[in-house]
PDB file of C-alpha atoms in Angstrom:
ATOM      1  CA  UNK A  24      -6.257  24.971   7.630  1.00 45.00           C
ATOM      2  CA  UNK A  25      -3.816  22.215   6.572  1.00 52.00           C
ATOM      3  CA  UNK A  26      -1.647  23.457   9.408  1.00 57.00           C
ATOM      4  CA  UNK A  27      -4.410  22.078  11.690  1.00 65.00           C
ATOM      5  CA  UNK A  28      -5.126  19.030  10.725  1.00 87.00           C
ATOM      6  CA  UNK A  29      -1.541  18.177   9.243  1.00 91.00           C
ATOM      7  CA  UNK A  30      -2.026  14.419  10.481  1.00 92.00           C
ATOM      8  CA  UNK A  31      -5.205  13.777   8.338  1.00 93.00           C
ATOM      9  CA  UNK A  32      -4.337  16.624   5.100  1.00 94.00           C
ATOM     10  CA  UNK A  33      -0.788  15.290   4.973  1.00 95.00           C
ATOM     11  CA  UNK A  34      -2.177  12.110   3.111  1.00 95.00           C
ATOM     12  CA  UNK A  35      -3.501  13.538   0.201  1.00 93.00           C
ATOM     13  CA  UNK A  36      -2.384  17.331   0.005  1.00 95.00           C
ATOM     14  CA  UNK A  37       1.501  17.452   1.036  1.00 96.00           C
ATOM     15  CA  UNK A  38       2.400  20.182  -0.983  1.00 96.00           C
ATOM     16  CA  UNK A  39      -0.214  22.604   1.022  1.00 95.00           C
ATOM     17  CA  UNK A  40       0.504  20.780   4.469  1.00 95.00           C
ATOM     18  CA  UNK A  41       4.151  21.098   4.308  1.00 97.00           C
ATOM     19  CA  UNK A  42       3.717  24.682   3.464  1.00 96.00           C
ATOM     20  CA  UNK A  43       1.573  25.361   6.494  1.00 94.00           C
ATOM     21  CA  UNK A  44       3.683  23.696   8.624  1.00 96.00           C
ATOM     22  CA  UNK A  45       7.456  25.601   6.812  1.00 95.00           C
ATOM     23  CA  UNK A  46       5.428  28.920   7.872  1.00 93.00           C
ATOM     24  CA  UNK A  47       4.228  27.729  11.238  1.00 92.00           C
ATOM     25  CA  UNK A  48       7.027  26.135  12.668  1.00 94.00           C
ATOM     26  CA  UNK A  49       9.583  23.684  10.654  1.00 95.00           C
ATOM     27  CA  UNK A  50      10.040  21.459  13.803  1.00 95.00           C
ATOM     28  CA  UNK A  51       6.478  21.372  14.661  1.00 94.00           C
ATOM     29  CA  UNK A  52       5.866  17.677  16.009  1.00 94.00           C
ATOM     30  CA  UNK A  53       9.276  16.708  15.225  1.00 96.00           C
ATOM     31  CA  UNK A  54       9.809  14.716  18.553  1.00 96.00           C
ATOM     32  CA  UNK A  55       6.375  12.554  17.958  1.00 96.00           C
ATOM     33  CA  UNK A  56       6.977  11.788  14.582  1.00 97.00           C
ATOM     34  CA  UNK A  57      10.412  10.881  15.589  1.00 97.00           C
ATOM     35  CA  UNK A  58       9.397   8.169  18.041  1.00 97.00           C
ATOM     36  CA  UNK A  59       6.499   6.824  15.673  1.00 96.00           C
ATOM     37  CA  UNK A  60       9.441   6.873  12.922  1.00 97.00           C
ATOM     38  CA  UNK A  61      11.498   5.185  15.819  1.00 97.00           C
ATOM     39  CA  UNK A  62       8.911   2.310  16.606  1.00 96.00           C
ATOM     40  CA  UNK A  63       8.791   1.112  12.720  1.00 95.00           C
ATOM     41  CA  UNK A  64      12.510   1.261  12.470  1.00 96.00           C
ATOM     42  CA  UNK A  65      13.197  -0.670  15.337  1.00 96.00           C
ATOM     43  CA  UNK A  66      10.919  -2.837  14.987  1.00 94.00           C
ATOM     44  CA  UNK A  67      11.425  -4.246  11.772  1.00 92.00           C
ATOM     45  CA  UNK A  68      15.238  -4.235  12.946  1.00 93.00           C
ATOM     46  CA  UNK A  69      14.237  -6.346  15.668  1.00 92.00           C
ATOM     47  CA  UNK A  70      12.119  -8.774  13.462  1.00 89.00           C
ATOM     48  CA  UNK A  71      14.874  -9.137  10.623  1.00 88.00           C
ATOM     49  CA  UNK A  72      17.894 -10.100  12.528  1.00 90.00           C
ATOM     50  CA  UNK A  73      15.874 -12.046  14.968  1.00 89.00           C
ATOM     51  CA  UNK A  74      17.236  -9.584  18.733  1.00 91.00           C
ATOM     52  CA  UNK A  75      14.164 -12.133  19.956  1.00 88.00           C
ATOM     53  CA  UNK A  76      16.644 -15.026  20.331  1.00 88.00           C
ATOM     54  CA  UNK A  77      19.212 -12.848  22.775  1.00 90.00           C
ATOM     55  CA  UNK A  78      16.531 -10.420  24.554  1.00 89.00           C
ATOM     56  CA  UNK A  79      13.375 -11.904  26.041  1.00 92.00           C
ATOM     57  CA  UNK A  80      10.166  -9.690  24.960  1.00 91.00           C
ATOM     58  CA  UNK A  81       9.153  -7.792  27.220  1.00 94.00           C
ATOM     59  CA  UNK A  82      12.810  -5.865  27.800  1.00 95.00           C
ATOM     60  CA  UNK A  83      12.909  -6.275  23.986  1.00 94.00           C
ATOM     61  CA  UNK A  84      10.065  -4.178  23.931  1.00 95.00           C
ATOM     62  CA  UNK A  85      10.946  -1.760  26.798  1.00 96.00           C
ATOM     63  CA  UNK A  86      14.018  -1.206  25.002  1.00 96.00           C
ATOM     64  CA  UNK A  87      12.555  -0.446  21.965  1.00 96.00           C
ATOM     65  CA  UNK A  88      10.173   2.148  23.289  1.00 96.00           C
ATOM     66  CA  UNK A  89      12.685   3.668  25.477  1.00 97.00           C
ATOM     67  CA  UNK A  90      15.583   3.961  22.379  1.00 97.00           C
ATOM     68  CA  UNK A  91      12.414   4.993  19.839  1.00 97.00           C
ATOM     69  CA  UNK A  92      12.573   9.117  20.068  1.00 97.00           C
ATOM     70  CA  UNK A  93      16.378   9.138  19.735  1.00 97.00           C
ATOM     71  CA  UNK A  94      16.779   6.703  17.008  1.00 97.00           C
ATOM     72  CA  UNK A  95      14.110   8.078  15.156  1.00 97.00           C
ATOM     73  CA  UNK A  96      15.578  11.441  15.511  1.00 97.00           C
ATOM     74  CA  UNK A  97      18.675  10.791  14.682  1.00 97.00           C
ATOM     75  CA  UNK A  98      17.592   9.059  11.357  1.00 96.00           C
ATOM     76  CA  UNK A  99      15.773  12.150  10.615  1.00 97.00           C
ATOM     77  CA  UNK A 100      18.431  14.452  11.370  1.00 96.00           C
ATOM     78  CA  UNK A 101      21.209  12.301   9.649  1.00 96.00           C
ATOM     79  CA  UNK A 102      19.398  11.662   6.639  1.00 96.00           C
ATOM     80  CA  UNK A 103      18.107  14.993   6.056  1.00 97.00           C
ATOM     81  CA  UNK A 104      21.145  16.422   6.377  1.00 96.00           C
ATOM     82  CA  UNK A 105      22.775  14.284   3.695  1.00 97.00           C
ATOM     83  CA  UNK A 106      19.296  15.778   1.214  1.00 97.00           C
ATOM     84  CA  UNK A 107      19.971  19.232   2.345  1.00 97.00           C
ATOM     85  CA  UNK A 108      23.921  18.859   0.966  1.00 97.00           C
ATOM     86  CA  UNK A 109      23.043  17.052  -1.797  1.00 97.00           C
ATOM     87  CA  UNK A 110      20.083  19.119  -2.855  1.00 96.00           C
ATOM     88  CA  UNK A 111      22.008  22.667  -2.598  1.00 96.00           C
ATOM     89  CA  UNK A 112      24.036  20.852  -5.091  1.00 96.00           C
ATOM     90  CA  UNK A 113      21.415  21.072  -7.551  1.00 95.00           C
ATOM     91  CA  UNK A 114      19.608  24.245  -6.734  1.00 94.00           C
ATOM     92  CA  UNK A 115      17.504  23.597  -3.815  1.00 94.00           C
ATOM     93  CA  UNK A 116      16.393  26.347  -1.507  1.00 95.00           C
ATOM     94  CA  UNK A 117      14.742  24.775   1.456  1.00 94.00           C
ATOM     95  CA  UNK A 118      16.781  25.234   5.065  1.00 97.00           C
ATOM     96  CA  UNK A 119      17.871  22.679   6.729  1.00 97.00           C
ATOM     97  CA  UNK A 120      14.958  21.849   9.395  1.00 97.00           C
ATOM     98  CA  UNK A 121      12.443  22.294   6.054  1.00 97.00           C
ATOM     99  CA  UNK A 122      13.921  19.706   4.256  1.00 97.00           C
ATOM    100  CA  UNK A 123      14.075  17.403   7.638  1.00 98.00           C
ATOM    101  CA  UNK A 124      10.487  18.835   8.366  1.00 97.00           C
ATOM    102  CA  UNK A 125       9.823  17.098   4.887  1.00 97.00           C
ATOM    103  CA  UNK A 126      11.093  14.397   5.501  1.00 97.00           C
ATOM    104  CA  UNK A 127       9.223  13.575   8.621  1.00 97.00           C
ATOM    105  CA  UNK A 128       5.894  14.618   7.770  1.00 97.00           C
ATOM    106  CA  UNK A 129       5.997  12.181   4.291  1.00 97.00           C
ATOM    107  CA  UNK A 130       6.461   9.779   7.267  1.00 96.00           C
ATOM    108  CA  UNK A 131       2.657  10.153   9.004  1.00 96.00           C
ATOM    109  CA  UNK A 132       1.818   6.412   7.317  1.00 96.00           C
ATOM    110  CA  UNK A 133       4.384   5.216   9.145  1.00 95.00           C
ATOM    111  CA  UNK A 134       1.445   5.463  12.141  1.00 94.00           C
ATOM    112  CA  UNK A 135      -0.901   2.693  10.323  1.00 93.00           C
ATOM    113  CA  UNK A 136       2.459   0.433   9.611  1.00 93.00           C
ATOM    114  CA  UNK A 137       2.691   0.609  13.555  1.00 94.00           C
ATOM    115  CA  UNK A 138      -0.633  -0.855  14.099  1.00 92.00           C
ATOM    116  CA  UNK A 139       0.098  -3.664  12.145  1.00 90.00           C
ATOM    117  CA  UNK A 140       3.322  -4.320  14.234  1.00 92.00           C
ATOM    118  CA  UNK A 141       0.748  -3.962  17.067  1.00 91.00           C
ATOM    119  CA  UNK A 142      -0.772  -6.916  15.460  1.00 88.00           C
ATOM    120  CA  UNK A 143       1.876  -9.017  14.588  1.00 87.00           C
ATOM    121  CA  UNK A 144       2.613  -8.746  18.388  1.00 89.00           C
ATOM    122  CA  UNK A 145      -0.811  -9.856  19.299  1.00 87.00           C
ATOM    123  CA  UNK A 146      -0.735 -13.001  17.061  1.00 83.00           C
ATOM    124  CA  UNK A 147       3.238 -13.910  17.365  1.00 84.00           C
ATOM    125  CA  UNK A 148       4.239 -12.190  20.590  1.00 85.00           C
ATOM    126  CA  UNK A 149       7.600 -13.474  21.355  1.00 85.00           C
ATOM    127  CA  UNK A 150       7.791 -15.546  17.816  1.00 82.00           C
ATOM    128  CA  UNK A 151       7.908 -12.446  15.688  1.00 83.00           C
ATOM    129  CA  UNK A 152      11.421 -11.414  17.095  1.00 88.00           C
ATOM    130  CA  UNK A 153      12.779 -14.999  16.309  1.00 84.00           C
ATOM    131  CA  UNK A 154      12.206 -16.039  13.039  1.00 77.00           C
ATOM    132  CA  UNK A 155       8.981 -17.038  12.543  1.00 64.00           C
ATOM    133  CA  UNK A 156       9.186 -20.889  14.288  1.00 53.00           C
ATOM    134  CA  UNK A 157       7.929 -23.992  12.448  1.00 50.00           C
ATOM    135  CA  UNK A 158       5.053 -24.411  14.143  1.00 50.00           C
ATOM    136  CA  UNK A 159       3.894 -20.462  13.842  1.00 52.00           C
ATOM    137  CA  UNK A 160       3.448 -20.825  10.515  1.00 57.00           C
ATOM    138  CA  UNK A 161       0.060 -22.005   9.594  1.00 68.00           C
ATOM    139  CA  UNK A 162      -2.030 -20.964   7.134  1.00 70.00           C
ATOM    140  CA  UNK A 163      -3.793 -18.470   8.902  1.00 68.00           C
ATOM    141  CA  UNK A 164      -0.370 -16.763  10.078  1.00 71.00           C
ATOM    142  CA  UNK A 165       0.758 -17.168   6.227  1.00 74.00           C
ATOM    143  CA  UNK A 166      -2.276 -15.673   4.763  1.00 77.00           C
ATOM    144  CA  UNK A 167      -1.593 -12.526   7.523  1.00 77.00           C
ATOM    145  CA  UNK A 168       1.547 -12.049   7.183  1.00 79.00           C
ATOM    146  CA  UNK A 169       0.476 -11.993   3.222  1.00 84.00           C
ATOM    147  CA  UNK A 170      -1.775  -9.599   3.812  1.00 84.00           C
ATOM    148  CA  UNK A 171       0.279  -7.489   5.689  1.00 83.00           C
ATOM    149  CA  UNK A 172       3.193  -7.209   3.553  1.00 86.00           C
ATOM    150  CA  UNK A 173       0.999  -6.027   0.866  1.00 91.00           C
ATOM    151  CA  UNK A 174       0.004  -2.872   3.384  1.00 91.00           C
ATOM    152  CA  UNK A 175       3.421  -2.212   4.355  1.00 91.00           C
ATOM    153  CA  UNK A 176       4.826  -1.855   0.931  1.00 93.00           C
ATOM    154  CA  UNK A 177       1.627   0.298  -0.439  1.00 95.00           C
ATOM    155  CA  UNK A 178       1.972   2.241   2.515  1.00 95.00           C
ATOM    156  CA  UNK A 179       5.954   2.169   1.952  1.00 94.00           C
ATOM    157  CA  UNK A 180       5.427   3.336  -1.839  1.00 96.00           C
ATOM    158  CA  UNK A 181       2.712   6.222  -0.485  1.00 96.00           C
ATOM    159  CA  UNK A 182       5.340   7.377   1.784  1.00 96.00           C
ATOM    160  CA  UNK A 183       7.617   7.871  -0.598  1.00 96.00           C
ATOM    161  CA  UNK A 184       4.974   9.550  -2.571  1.00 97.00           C
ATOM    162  CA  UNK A 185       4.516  12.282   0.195  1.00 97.00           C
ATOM    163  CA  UNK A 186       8.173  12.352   0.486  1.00 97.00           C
ATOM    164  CA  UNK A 187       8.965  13.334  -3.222  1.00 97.00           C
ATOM    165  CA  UNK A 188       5.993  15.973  -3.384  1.00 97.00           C
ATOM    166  CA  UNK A 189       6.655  17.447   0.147  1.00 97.00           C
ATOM    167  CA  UNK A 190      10.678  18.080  -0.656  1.00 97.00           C
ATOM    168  CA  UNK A 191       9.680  19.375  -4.033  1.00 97.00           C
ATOM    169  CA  UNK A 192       7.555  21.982  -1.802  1.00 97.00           C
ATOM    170  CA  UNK A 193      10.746  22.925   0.345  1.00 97.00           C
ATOM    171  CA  UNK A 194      12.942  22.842  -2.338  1.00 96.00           C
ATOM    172  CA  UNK A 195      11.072  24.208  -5.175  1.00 95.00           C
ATOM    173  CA  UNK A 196      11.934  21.563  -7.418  1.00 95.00           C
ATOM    174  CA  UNK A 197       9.991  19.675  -9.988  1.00 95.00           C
ATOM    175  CA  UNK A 198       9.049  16.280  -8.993  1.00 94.00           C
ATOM    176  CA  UNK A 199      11.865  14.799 -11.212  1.00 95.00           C
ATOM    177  CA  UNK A 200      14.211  17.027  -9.472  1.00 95.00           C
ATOM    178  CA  UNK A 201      13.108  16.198  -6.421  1.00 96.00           C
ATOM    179  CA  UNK A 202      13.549  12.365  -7.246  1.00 96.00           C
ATOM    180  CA  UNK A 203      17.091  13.409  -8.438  1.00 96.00           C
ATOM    181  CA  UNK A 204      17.739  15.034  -5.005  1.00 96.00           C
ATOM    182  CA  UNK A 205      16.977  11.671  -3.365  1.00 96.00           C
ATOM    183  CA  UNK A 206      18.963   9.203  -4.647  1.00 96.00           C
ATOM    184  CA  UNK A 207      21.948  11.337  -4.856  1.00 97.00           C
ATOM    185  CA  UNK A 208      21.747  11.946  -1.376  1.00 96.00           C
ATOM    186  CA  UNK A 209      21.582   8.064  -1.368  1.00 96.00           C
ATOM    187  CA  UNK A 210      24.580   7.304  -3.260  1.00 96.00           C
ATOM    188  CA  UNK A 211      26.271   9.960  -1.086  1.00 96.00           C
ATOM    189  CA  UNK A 212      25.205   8.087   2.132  1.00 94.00           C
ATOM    190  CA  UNK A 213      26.177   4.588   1.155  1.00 94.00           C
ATOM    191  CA  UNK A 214      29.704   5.928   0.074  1.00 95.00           C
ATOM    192  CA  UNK A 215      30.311   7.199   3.661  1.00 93.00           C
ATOM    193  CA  UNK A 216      28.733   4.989   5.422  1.00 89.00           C
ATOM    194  CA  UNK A 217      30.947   2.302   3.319  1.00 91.00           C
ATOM    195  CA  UNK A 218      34.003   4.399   3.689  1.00 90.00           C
ATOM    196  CA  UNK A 219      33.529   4.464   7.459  1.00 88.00           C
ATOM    197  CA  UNK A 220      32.600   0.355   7.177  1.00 86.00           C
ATOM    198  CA  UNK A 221      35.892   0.144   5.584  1.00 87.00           C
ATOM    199  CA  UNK A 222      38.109   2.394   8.174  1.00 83.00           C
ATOM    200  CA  UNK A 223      36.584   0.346  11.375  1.00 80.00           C
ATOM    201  CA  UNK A 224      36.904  -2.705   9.611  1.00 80.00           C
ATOM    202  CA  UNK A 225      40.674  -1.860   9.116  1.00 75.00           C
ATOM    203  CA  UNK A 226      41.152  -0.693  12.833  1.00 78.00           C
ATOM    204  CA  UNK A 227      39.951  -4.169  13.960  1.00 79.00           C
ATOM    205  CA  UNK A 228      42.656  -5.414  11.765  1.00 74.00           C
ATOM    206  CA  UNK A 229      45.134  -3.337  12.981  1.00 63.00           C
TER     207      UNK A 229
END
């Protein structure tokens, strides 16, 4: 049943969705979830380091769209990977393409958090890629963009909800395990990635 109607059963029973889908097919609706995953990303990318002031919108937005499947895949497949090292580390018996299959079902909020990019685009169209000008910022755009935040960080926090439960599913871990799992794969990632910061940074040097 859950396999079904993963979309709608993925918010409130991950355990038995995740299952479903393990059983099914691990890469079931990999590439969709990958370019909804894609959208947020590069989205909020876009709106934190401002690409609005060197890219007019509309290619802004083309590009986006276009890049959205690969990026998103690639941050799924990249991520996972470092989860699945980690977690055999510590016992975990989930393949590969379960763990990444966990890791982007937990992600299915990520769908309403697009919405509200939807609307930010709406109200701020070309504004919302370049820092929020002065005279964008009135109350009604404040008490929004209020508003909003408060939805993307319960939806952030649910996500990571559905994250934890799903790879304790894959993995057969406890939840605590499962929470273990994560951040060492995140202390794992941030060493290479700084490691390979630090070699390109000393190329440049020479």
């Amino acid at each position: 049943m859950s396999f079904h109607k993963p979309w709608i059963s993925m918010w409130t029973q991950p355990k038995a969705t995740i299952r479903s889908i393990i059983e099914k097919n691990p890469n079931h609706q990999l590439p969709f979830l990958a370019t909804i995953y894609g959208l947020y990303s590069l989205l909020g990318l876009a709106q934190t380091f401002s690409w609005g002031n060197l890219v007019s919108l509309l290619p802004l937005i083309i590009l986006i769209i276009a890049l959205a499947p690969i990026w998103g895949y690639l941050i799924f497949s990249i991520l996972s990977g470092f989860v699945y090292i980690t977690g055999k580390w510590i016992g975990g018996k989930g393949t590969y393409k379960e763990v990444r299959a966990a890791f982007a079902w937990s992600h299915v909020p990520v769908i309403v958090s697009n919405f509200l990019w939807i609307l930010f685009l709406a109200i701020f169209q070309e504004a919302l890629f370049q820092g929020f000008p002065q005279e964008k910022a009135n109350a009604l755009a404040a008490f929004f963009i209020l508003l909003a935040s408060g939805c993307f960080l319960i939806l952030g926090i649910w996500t990571l909800v559905l994250y934890i439960q799903s790879l304790s599913e894959v993995q057969k871990f406890s939840a605590l395990r499962s929470i273990s799992n994560i951040f060492l794969a995140s202390i794992v990632f941030f060493a290479v990635f700084f490691l390979i910061l630090l070699s390109f940074v000393h190329l440049i040097k020479g």
